[in-house]
Amino acid sequence: MTAALVISAPASGVGKTTLTLALARAYRNRGLKVQCLKSGPDYIDPAFHAVATGRASVNIDSWAMAREAIAHLAGRGADADLVLAEGSMGLFDGVAARGVSGTGATADIAEMMGWPVLLVIDPSGQAQTAAAVAAGLRDFRAGVRLAGVVLNRVASARHEALVRNAMAGAGIPVLGSLPRHAEIALPKRHLGLVQAEEQAQIDGLIDEAARFVAEHVDLDAVLKSAEVWSPQSAVPSLDITPPGQRIALARDTAFSFVYPHMLEAWRAAGAEIVTFSPLADEGPDADADVCWLPGGYPELHAGRLAANRQFLGRLRAFAETRPVHGECGGYMVLGAALTDADGVRHEMAGLLGLETSYAKRRMHLGYRLAELAAPMPGHGPGARLRGHEFHYSTIIAQPDTPLAVVRDATGTIVAETGSRRGCATGTFFHLIAEDR
C-alpha cells in the first residue's frame, strides 16, 4: 500500500525543501520507494527531489490544473511506498481568485487528495507562540488535516521543551526537533535554490541532511502519520498538445526551467525531443520541425551566449523556415539584447526585438492566463494557456506584434504580452497547462 503526506509550513524559508529531501533520502536508505511531488509552479525543487529519491518528480498545481490532471500526475506514486508532496510558500497561500481547481495553495492539494499535512515550524524568536501558529493552521480549514509538526532551528534543549509543552497542550504531535545545523543549508540565488545539476556536492548534502534528520525526527511516527492512499485506477493521460513532432529543446544550466510534466506529456503524445546545449555552442537539430528555448539563467551566461556564433547562427537559420519559441529566459535570448546585472549589454539572437535588463532588477511574479492573438508552436489563435511568470528582468523594448492578451490571476491585463515576428514567438510565462 502507498502512504502519502504533504510537507508544508506557515511561510517560505522555514525548511520545507531540506526536510523533504532529508526524509525522502532517509526512507530510501531504509529500502522504501519514495515518490516526491511539488505543489505549485517551481521548476527547481523537482530536480532536487529526483536526486534524493532516484525517481522523477513533477509539479501539481490547483490554479493551473484540473483535478483529473493532478490525480494523473500523483498516480506516478502508485508503485511507491511513500508519496511526499512538498508545498510552496505557506500552507494556505495562493492567489486571490480561484483557478481551475483552486487558488494554487498547498492546502488545496492536501484537501483534494485527502493527504495529511506535516508542518515544518521554525520557532526562532518565540516559544509557546509556535503552538498557537500550528493550532491556527490546523483549525483554519476543515478539510485539511494536520499529521503533526517538525520543529526546525531550535535554539536549545530548554527552548525545545517550552515549544513541545505548548504543542502538547494544543493537542499537536511533535514528530521531530531539529537544532540549528548550517552545514545542510542549500545554496540560493535570485530565483530560488541553485539548480541541482550545478551542485556536484548535492548528493552528499542530501545524505548529511538525511543522517541529521534520522537522528532528530521519529521516522516511524512520521511514516505512521501518512495516509494510506490508492490512486484512481482509470485517470486519463494529460491533454497537452506538443509543439511539434520532433522538438529541438535547449537544455543546459542556462536553459533548464521547463516543467517535467510538459516534457512527459509531449512524449506521451508521440513527440520526440532532441536536446542541444547553447552554452556548448550547439544549435538546434537540423531535422527538427520546431525549436523550444525554455527559461533558466541566461543572464548569468549572457557574454558566453553572445559569443557562441555557431549556436546563434544555427538558431537564426532554423528560424528562417521553422517555428522557434522561447519562454522567459529563452524569450530574452531570442530578443535583440540582454543587459546583465553589471550593466553590460550583450547582443542576443535578434529574432525578436525584445530588449531586457538586469541592471535595475524588478520582480515579476504570478500566474498568467494568456489568450493567443496569433499561433505559437502547438497552439492556434484563441487558445487559452495557463502559466507562471517569475523573473527580475526589466523590459527596455518590446516592439514586435503582441503574441497574446495576458492576464494575471485576478484578470488584470499585464504588459508582458509576449511577441511574434516571422517564425519566432516568445512569452515571459512558462506554460503549465492548456485551459480547455
GROMACS .gro file of C-alpha atoms in nm:
model
  436
    1MET     CA    1   0.000   0.000   0.000
    2THR     CA    2   0.111   0.355  -0.069
    3ALA     CA    3   0.111   0.618   0.206
    4ALA     CA    4   0.108   0.991   0.134
    5LEU     CA    5   0.195   1.308   0.322
    6VAL     CA    6   0.211   1.680   0.241
    7ILE     CA    7   0.504   1.878   0.382
    8SER     CA    8   0.417   2.242   0.440
    9ALA     CA    9   0.488   2.537   0.669
   10PRO     CA   10   0.350   2.873   0.780
   11ALA     CA   11   0.575   3.058   0.532
   12SER     CA   12   0.859   3.032   0.284
   13GLY     CA   13   1.215   2.987   0.408
   14VAL     CA   14   1.125   2.764   0.703
   15GLY     CA   15   1.294   2.448   0.573
   16LYS     CA   16   1.035   2.256   0.370
   17THR     CA   17   1.270   2.159   0.089
   18THR     CA   18   1.553   2.047   0.316
   19LEU     CA   19   1.316   1.837   0.529
   20THR     CA   20   1.150   1.686   0.220
   21LEU     CA   21   1.486   1.588   0.071
   22ALA     CA   22   1.613   1.453   0.403
   23LEU     CA   23   1.303   1.244   0.470
   24ALA     CA   24   1.297   1.114   0.114
   25ARG     CA   25   1.661   1.000   0.135
   26ALA     CA   26   1.624   0.864   0.489
   27TYR     CA   27   1.330   0.644   0.388
   28ARG     CA   28   1.507   0.544   0.067
   29ASN     CA   29   1.805   0.437   0.281
   30ARG     CA   30   1.560   0.214   0.468
   31GLY     CA   31   1.472   0.042   0.142
   32LEU     CA   32   1.144   0.222   0.074
   33LYS     CA   33   1.039   0.356  -0.266
   34VAL     CA   34   0.969   0.728  -0.227
   35GLN     CA   35   0.789   0.947  -0.480
   36CYS     CA   36   0.814   1.324  -0.441
   37LEU     CA   37   0.581   1.585  -0.590
   38LYS     CA   38   0.590   1.966  -0.580
   39SER     CA   39   0.281   2.175  -0.521
   40GLY     CA   40   0.295   2.496  -0.720
   41PRO     CA   41   0.493   2.637  -1.013
   42ASP     CA   42   0.851   2.559  -0.907
   43TYR     CA   43   1.095   2.422  -1.165
   44ILE     CA   44   1.396   2.382  -0.931
   45ASP     CA   45   1.276   2.166  -0.640
   46PRO     CA   46   1.166   1.867  -0.854
   47ALA     CA   47   1.526   1.823  -0.973
   48PHE     CA   48   1.640   1.804  -0.610
   49HIS     CA   49   1.362   1.555  -0.539
   50ALA     CA   50   1.489   1.332  -0.820
   51VAL     CA   51   1.839   1.329  -0.673
   52ALA     CA   52   1.703   1.237  -0.329
   53THR     CA   53   1.472   0.958  -0.446
   54GLY     CA   54   1.609   0.834  -0.777
   55ARG     CA   55   1.263   0.895  -0.926
   56ALA     CA   56   1.142   1.186  -1.140
   57SER     CA   57   0.928   1.442  -0.957
   58VAL     CA   58   0.659   1.664  -1.110
   59ASN     CA   59   0.456   1.973  -1.024
   60ILE     CA   60   0.091   1.959  -0.926
   61ASP     CA   61  -0.090   2.292  -0.933
   62SER     CA   62  -0.451   2.363  -0.836
   63TRP     CA   63  -0.469   2.701  -1.010
   64ALA     CA   64  -0.350   2.576  -1.349
   65MET     CA   65  -0.457   2.211  -1.347
   66ALA     CA   66  -0.784   2.022  -1.331
   67ARG     CA   67  -0.836   1.767  -1.054
   68GLU     CA   68  -0.806   1.487  -1.311
   69ALA     CA   69  -0.464   1.611  -1.423
   70ILE     CA   70  -0.344   1.636  -1.062
   71ALA     CA   71  -0.469   1.284  -0.991
   72HIS     CA   72  -0.296   1.158  -1.305
   73LEU     CA   73   0.037   1.312  -1.204
   74ALA     CA   74   0.006   1.192  -0.845
   75GLY     CA   75  -0.060   0.845  -0.981
   76ARG     CA   76   0.311   0.801  -1.054
   77GLY     CA   77   0.335   0.720  -0.684
   78ALA     CA   78   0.116   0.410  -0.725
   79ASP     CA   79   0.417   0.176  -0.703
   80ALA     CA   80   0.587   0.371  -0.424
   81ASP     CA   81   0.576   0.305  -0.052
   82LEU     CA   82   0.555   0.674   0.032
   83VAL     CA   83   0.449   0.989  -0.154
   84LEU     CA   84   0.588   1.317  -0.020
   85ALA     CA   85   0.426   1.629  -0.167
   86GLU     CA   86   0.629   1.939  -0.090
   87GLY     CA   87   0.426   2.257  -0.061
   88SER     CA   88   0.510   2.611  -0.166
   89MET     CA   89   0.505   2.927   0.047
   90GLY     CA   90   0.270   2.894   0.345
   91LEU     CA   91   0.008   2.621   0.372
   92PHE     CA   92  -0.287   2.840   0.269
   93ASP     CA   93  -0.104   3.086   0.047
   94GLY     CA   94  -0.249   3.115  -0.303
   95VAL     CA   95  -0.389   3.380  -0.532
   96ALA     CA   96  -0.700   3.588  -0.467
   97ALA     CA   97  -0.912   3.437  -0.745
   98ARG     CA   98  -0.976   3.067  -0.787
   99GLY     CA   99  -0.831   2.899  -1.094
  100VAL     CA  100  -0.914   2.559  -1.246
  101SER     CA  101  -0.942   2.364  -0.921
  102GLY     CA  102  -0.814   2.601  -0.654
  103THR     CA  103  -0.601   2.906  -0.576
  104GLY     CA  104  -0.265   2.732  -0.608
  105ALA     CA  105  -0.238   2.682  -0.231
  106THR     CA  106  -0.077   2.370  -0.088
  107ALA     CA  107  -0.392   2.325   0.122
  108ASP     CA  108  -0.588   2.266  -0.200
  109ILE     CA  109  -0.375   1.961  -0.277
  110ALA     CA  110  -0.397   1.831   0.079
  111GLU     CA  111  -0.775   1.853   0.082
  112MET     CA  112  -0.825   1.732  -0.276
  113MET     CA  113  -0.608   1.423  -0.229
  114GLY     CA  114  -0.704   1.358   0.133
  115TRP     CA  115  -0.340   1.370   0.243
  116PRO     CA  116  -0.247   1.490   0.595
  117VAL     CA  117  -0.001   1.775   0.642
  118LEU     CA  118   0.331   1.757   0.823
  119LEU     CA  119   0.412   2.113   0.927
  120VAL     CA  120   0.765   2.249   0.949
  121ILE     CA  121   0.768   2.511   1.224
  122ASP     CA  122   1.062   2.745   1.287
  123PRO     CA  123   1.020   2.872   1.646
  124SER     CA  124   1.314   3.114   1.627
  125GLY     CA  125   1.239   3.420   1.837
  126GLN     CA  126   0.937   3.258   2.002
  127ALA     CA  127   0.838   2.957   2.210
  128GLN     CA  128   0.477   2.891   2.311
  129THR     CA  129   0.354   3.115   2.030
  130ALA     CA  130   0.473   2.849   1.784
  131ALA     CA  131   0.197   2.622   1.916
  132ALA     CA  132  -0.060   2.896   1.857
  133VAL     CA  133   0.060   2.927   1.497
  134ALA     CA  134   0.037   2.550   1.447
  135ALA     CA  135  -0.308   2.533   1.608
  136GLY     CA  136  -0.430   2.818   1.387
  137LEU     CA  137  -0.312   2.635   1.076
  138ARG     CA  138  -0.474   2.313   1.196
  139ASP     CA  139  -0.812   2.479   1.251
  140PHE     CA  140  -0.821   2.724   0.959
  141ARG     CA  141  -0.980   2.493   0.701
  142ALA     CA  142  -1.198   2.197   0.790
  143GLY     CA  143  -1.088   1.974   0.501
  144VAL     CA  144  -0.717   1.999   0.583
  145ARG     CA  145  -0.584   1.755   0.843
  146LEU     CA  146  -0.265   1.804   1.043
  147ALA     CA  147  -0.041   1.500   1.096
  148GLY     CA  148   0.197   1.678   1.331
  149VAL     CA  149   0.490   1.916   1.331
  150VAL     CA  150   0.866   1.904   1.297
  151LEU     CA  151   1.045   2.189   1.472
  152ASN     CA  152   1.337   2.340   1.282
  153ARG     CA  153   1.629   2.560   1.401
  154VAL     CA  154   1.560   2.502   1.771
  155ALA     CA  155   1.799   2.707   1.987
  156SER     CA  156   1.844   2.483   2.294
  157ALA     CA  157   1.701   2.196   2.498
  158ARG     CA  158   1.514   2.449   2.713
  159HIS     CA  159   1.370   2.615   2.403
  160GLU     CA  160   1.258   2.277   2.270
  161ALA     CA  161   1.090   2.186   2.600
  162LEU     CA  162   0.891   2.509   2.605
  163VAL     CA  163   0.767   2.456   2.249
  164ARG     CA  164   0.693   2.086   2.299
  165ASN     CA  165   0.491   2.153   2.614
  166ALA     CA  166   0.285   2.417   2.436
  167MET     CA  167   0.226   2.185   2.139
  168ALA     CA  168   0.116   1.906   2.375
  169GLY     CA  169  -0.129   2.146   2.539
  170ALA     CA  170  -0.276   2.222   2.198
  171GLY     CA  171  -0.300   1.851   2.111
  172ILE     CA  172  -0.042   1.872   1.832
  173PRO     CA  173   0.213   1.588   1.799
  174VAL     CA  174   0.578   1.693   1.769
  175LEU     CA  175   0.741   1.430   1.548
  176GLY     CA  176   1.088   1.579   1.550
  177SER     CA  177   1.303   1.870   1.662
  178LEU     CA  178   1.599   1.989   1.458
  179PRO     CA  179   1.870   2.204   1.618
  180ARG     CA  180   2.043   2.461   1.401
  181HIS     CA  181   2.277   2.292   1.155
  182ALA     CA  182   2.423   2.527   0.892
  183GLU     CA  183   2.611   2.251   0.711
  184ILE     CA  184   2.298   2.124   0.536
  185ALA     CA  185   2.180   2.461   0.402
  186LEU     CA  186   2.126   2.456   0.024
  187PRO     CA  187   2.282   2.740  -0.181
  188LYS     CA  188   2.042   3.005  -0.312
  189ARG     CA  189   2.028   3.275  -0.580
  190HIS     CA  190   1.776   3.529  -0.703
  191LEU     CA  191   1.517   3.284  -0.841
  192GLY     CA  192   1.548   3.039  -0.552
  193LEU     CA  193   1.783   2.749  -0.491
  194VAL     CA  194   2.084   2.690  -0.713
  195GLN     CA  195   1.989   2.412  -0.955
  196ALA     CA  196   2.066   2.053  -0.863
  197GLU     CA  197   2.275   1.994  -1.176
  198GLU     CA  198   2.502   2.285  -1.079
  199GLN     CA  199   2.595   2.131  -0.745
  200ALA     CA  200   2.845   1.848  -0.755
  201GLN     CA  201   2.809   1.809  -0.379
  202ILE     CA  202   2.428   1.787  -0.372
  203ASP     CA  203   2.416   1.412  -0.314
  204GLY     CA  204   2.646   1.447  -0.015
  205LEU     CA  205   2.438   1.736   0.122
  206ILE     CA  206   2.123   1.527   0.100
  207ASP     CA  207   2.297   1.233   0.266
  208GLU     CA  208   2.409   1.458   0.552
  209ALA     CA  209   2.059   1.603   0.583
  210ALA     CA  210   1.912   1.251   0.593
  211ARG     CA  211   2.155   1.144   0.864
  212PHE     CA  212   2.081   1.456   1.068
  213VAL     CA  213   1.704   1.421   1.034
  214ALA     CA  214   1.715   1.049   1.117
  215GLU     CA  215   1.880   1.142   1.447
  216HIS     CA  216   1.625   1.408   1.541
  217VAL     CA  217   1.296   1.302   1.379
  218ASP     CA  218   1.087   0.996   1.468
  219LEU     CA  219   1.082   0.841   1.120
  220ASP     CA  220   0.847   0.564   1.230
  221ALA     CA  221   0.597   0.815   1.370
  222VAL     CA  222   0.612   1.028   1.054
  223LEU     CA  223   0.552   0.723   0.836
  224LYS     CA  224   0.264   0.614   1.058
  225SER     CA  225   0.106   0.960   1.029
  226ALA     CA  226   0.090   0.936   0.649
  227GLU     CA  227  -0.244   0.846   0.491
  228VAL     CA  228  -0.282   0.513   0.315
  229TRP     CA  229  -0.376   0.609  -0.038
  230SER     CA  230  -0.485   0.429  -0.353
  231PRO     CA  231  -0.452   0.621  -0.682
  232GLN     CA  232  -0.751   0.633  -0.914
  233SER     CA  233  -0.732   0.338  -1.149
  234ALA     CA  234  -0.861   0.497  -1.470
  235VAL     CA  235  -0.725   0.851  -1.476
  236PRO     CA  236  -0.669   0.970  -1.836
  237SER     CA  237  -0.336   1.099  -1.958
  238LEU     CA  238  -0.262   1.471  -1.965
  239ASP     CA  239  -0.433   1.651  -2.251
  240ILE     CA  240  -0.138   1.865  -2.366
  241THR     CA  241  -0.053   1.936  -2.730
  242PRO     CA  242   0.317   1.908  -2.817
  243PRO     CA  243   0.465   2.198  -3.018
  244GLY     CA  244   0.585   1.963  -3.291
  245GLN     CA  245   0.668   1.605  -3.384
  246ARG     CA  246   1.047   1.641  -3.346
  247ILE     CA  247   1.133   1.909  -3.092
  248ALA     CA  248   1.480   2.064  -3.060
  249LEU     CA  249   1.497   2.157  -2.690
  250ALA     CA  250   1.770   2.383  -2.546
  251ARG     CA  251   1.891   2.210  -2.231
  252ASP     CA  252   2.181   2.310  -2.006
  253THR     CA  253   2.234   2.520  -1.691
  254ALA     CA  254   2.126   2.835  -1.877
  255PHE     CA  255   1.807   2.671  -2.013
  256SER     CA  256   1.663   2.429  -1.760
  257PHE     CA  257   1.333   2.577  -1.642
  258VAL     CA  258   1.076   2.352  -1.802
  259TYR     CA  259   0.810   2.162  -1.613
  260PRO     CA  260   0.879   1.785  -1.620
  261HIS     CA  261   0.513   1.704  -1.680
  262MET     CA  262   0.521   1.906  -2.002
  263LEU     CA  263   0.807   1.702  -2.147
  264GLU     CA  264   0.640   1.378  -2.038
  265ALA     CA  265   0.312   1.485  -2.199
  266TRP     CA  266   0.486   1.574  -2.525
  267ARG     CA  267   0.650   1.233  -2.537
  268ALA     CA  268   0.325   1.058  -2.442
  269ALA     CA  269   0.159   1.231  -2.739
  270GLY     CA  270   0.421   1.083  -2.970
  271ALA     CA  271   0.668   1.371  -2.997
  272GLU     CA  272   1.044   1.319  -2.999
  273ILE     CA  273   1.266   1.556  -2.800
  274VAL     CA  274   1.624   1.619  -2.914
  275THR     CA  275   1.827   1.834  -2.674
  276PHE     CA  276   2.111   2.072  -2.752
  277SER     CA  277   2.331   2.298  -2.539
  278PRO     CA  278   2.362   2.666  -2.633
  279LEU     CA  279   2.637   2.702  -2.371
  280ALA     CA  280   2.835   2.435  -2.558
  281ASP     CA  281   2.780   2.638  -2.878
  282GLU     CA  282   2.538   2.382  -3.019
  283GLY     CA  283   2.244   2.468  -3.241
  284PRO     CA  284   1.904   2.303  -3.285
  285ASP     CA  285   1.884   1.972  -3.469
  286ALA     CA  286   1.851   2.045  -3.839
  287ASP     CA  287   1.594   1.765  -3.873
  288ALA     CA  288   1.364   1.905  -3.603
  289ASP     CA  289   1.040   2.077  -3.701
  290VAL     CA  290   1.031   2.314  -3.403
  291CYS     CA  291   1.282   2.466  -3.159
  292TRP     CA  292   1.195   2.541  -2.796
  293LEU     CA  293   1.412   2.752  -2.564
  294PRO     CA  294   1.295   2.723  -2.203
  295GLY     CA  295   1.382   2.962  -1.924
  296GLY     CA  296   1.673   2.939  -1.685
  297TYR     CA  297   1.961   3.171  -1.604
  298PRO     CA  298   2.080   3.314  -1.938
  299GLU     CA  299   2.158   3.641  -1.760
  300LEU     CA  300   2.440   3.462  -1.576
  301HIS     CA  301   2.587   3.344  -1.907
  302ALA     CA  302   2.495   3.632  -2.138
  303GLY     CA  303   2.851   3.705  -2.250
  304ARG     CA  304   2.918   3.342  -2.333
  305LEU     CA  305   2.590   3.303  -2.521
  306ALA     CA  306   2.656   3.621  -2.721
  307ALA     CA  307   2.999   3.485  -2.820
  308ASN     CA  308   2.868   3.144  -2.930
  309ARG     CA  309   2.841   3.219  -3.300
  310GLN     CA  310   2.761   2.863  -3.404
  311PHE     CA  311   2.462   2.848  -3.168
  312LEU     CA  312   2.330   3.187  -3.279
  313GLY     CA  313   2.390   3.119  -3.647
  314ARG     CA  314   2.217   2.783  -3.646
  315LEU     CA  315   1.927   2.921  -3.443
  316ARG     CA  316   1.878   3.205  -3.691
  317ALA     CA  317   1.898   2.967  -3.986
  318PHE     CA  318   1.644   2.735  -3.823
  319ALA     CA  319   1.403   3.024  -3.768
  320GLU     CA  320   1.405   3.114  -4.138
  321THR     CA  321   1.180   2.817  -4.215
  322ARG     CA  322   1.054   2.665  -3.889
  323PRO     CA  323   0.899   2.792  -3.565
  324VAL     CA  324   1.116   2.885  -3.267
  325HIS     CA  325   0.962   2.962  -2.928
  326GLY     CA  326   1.122   3.096  -2.611
  327GLU     CA  327   0.991   3.105  -2.254
  328CYS     CA  328   1.116   3.376  -2.016
  329GLY     CA  329   1.496   3.339  -2.035
  330GLY     CA  330   1.460   3.172  -2.373
  331TYR     CA  331   1.243   3.464  -2.486
  332MET     CA  332   1.516   3.705  -2.376
  333VAL     CA  333   1.778   3.516  -2.577
  334LEU     CA  334   1.556   3.530  -2.886
  335GLY     CA  335   1.549   3.908  -2.840
  336ALA     CA  336   1.786   4.177  -2.960
  337ALA     CA  337   1.988   4.231  -2.642
  338LEU     CA  338   2.020   4.140  -2.275
  339THR     CA  339   2.191   4.373  -2.026
  340ASP     CA  340   2.339   4.186  -1.731
  341ALA     CA  341   2.349   4.286  -1.363
  342ASP     CA  342   2.677   4.474  -1.419
  343GLY     CA  343   2.518   4.691  -1.686
  344VAL     CA  344   2.695   4.523  -1.977
  345ARG     CA  345   2.482   4.493  -2.290
  346HIS     CA  346   2.508   4.164  -2.483
  347GLU     CA  347   2.362   4.112  -2.828
  348MET     CA  348   2.133   3.809  -2.848
  349ALA     CA  349   1.980   3.622  -3.143
  350GLY     CA  350   1.779   3.917  -3.274
  351LEU     CA  351   1.489   3.701  -3.391
  352LEU     CA  352   1.265   3.932  -3.188
  353GLY     CA  353   1.309   4.297  -3.093
  354LEU     CA  354   1.284   4.237  -2.717
  355GLU     CA  355   1.550   4.409  -2.505
  356THR     CA  356   1.576   4.330  -2.134
  357SER     CA  357   1.798   4.444  -1.847
  358TYR     CA  358   1.902   4.312  -1.507
  359ALA     CA  359   2.091   4.630  -1.420
  360LYS     CA  360   1.783   4.752  -1.231
  361ARG     CA  361   1.611   4.444  -1.101
  362ARG     CA  362   1.235   4.435  -1.072
  363MET     CA  363   1.047   4.121  -0.971
  364HIS     CA  364   0.769   3.995  -1.199
  365LEU     CA  365   0.584   3.712  -1.029
  366GLY     CA  366   0.250   3.540  -1.065
  367TYR     CA  367   0.015   3.312  -1.253
  368ARG     CA  368  -0.075   3.407  -1.608
  369LEU     CA  369  -0.373   3.329  -1.831
  370ALA     CA  370  -0.296   3.407  -2.194
  371GLU     CA  371  -0.531   3.416  -2.492
  372LEU     CA  372  -0.328   3.386  -2.808
  373ALA     CA  373  -0.378   3.653  -3.072
  374ALA     CA  374  -0.158   3.458  -3.314
  375PRO     CA  375  -0.035   3.099  -3.335
  376MET     CA  376   0.262   2.968  -3.141
  377PRO     CA  377   0.403   2.615  -3.165
  378GLY     CA  378   0.129   2.367  -3.071
  379HIS     CA  379  -0.147   2.625  -3.029
  380GLY     CA  380  -0.362   2.831  -3.264
  381PRO     CA  381  -0.512   3.178  -3.228
  382GLY     CA  382  -0.768   3.197  -2.950
  383ALA     CA  383  -0.607   2.919  -2.745
  384ARG     CA  384  -0.606   2.987  -2.370
  385LEU     CA  385  -0.288   2.891  -2.189
  386ARG     CA  386  -0.216   2.883  -1.816
  387GLY     CA  387   0.135   2.951  -1.694
  388HIS     CA  388   0.351   3.125  -1.439
  389GLU     CA  389   0.592   3.417  -1.464
  390PHE     CA  390   0.891   3.471  -1.234
  391HIS     CA  391   1.187   3.685  -1.330
  392TYR     CA  392   1.374   4.001  -1.235
  393SER     CA  393   1.438   4.150  -1.579
  394THR     CA  394   1.313   4.491  -1.686
  395ILE     CA  395   1.171   4.535  -2.035
  396ILE     CA  396   1.363   4.804  -2.222
  397ALA     CA  397   1.186   4.744  -2.553
  398GLN     CA  398   0.917   4.503  -2.673
  399PRO     CA  399   0.846   4.641  -3.025
  400ASP     CA  400   0.707   4.336  -3.204
  401THR     CA  401   0.343   4.239  -3.253
  402PRO     CA  402   0.199   4.110  -2.924
  403LEU     CA  403   0.154   3.735  -2.913
  404ALA     CA  404  -0.133   3.729  -2.665
  405VAL     CA  405  -0.356   3.915  -2.428
  406VAL     CA  406  -0.210   3.813  -2.092
  407ARG     CA  407  -0.386   3.848  -1.758
  408ASP     CA  408  -0.279   3.780  -1.402
  409ALA     CA  409  -0.475   3.561  -1.162
  410THR     CA  410  -0.721   3.842  -1.085
  411GLY     CA  411  -0.797   3.903  -1.453
  412THR     CA  412  -0.591   4.222  -1.477
  413ILE     CA  413  -0.409   4.265  -1.810
  414VAL     CA  414  -0.029   4.271  -1.777
  415ALA     CA  415   0.225   4.439  -2.005
  416GLU     CA  416   0.423   4.120  -2.070
  417THR     CA  417   0.224   4.017  -2.377
  418GLY     CA  418   0.491   3.809  -2.546
  419SER     CA  419   0.599   3.877  -2.904
  420ARG     CA  420   0.593   3.733  -3.253
  421ARG     CA  421   0.795   3.806  -3.564
  422GLY     CA  422   0.822   3.571  -3.859
  423CYS     CA  423   0.867   3.218  -3.727
  424ALA     CA  424   0.976   3.335  -3.381
  425THR     CA  425   0.749   3.368  -3.077
  426GLY     CA  426   0.817   3.422  -2.709
  427THR     CA  427   0.647   3.462  -2.372
  428PHE     CA  428   0.757   3.565  -2.026
  429PHE     CA  429   0.539   3.296  -1.869
  430HIS     CA  430   0.623   2.929  -1.851
  431LEU     CA  431   0.344   2.709  -1.987
  432ILE     CA  432   0.186   2.475  -1.731
  433ALA     CA  433  -0.141   2.365  -1.893
  434GLU     CA  434  -0.393   2.440  -2.164
  435ASP     CA  435  -0.718   2.594  -2.048
  436ARG     CA  436  -0.973   2.357  -2.202
   0.00000   0.00000   0.00000
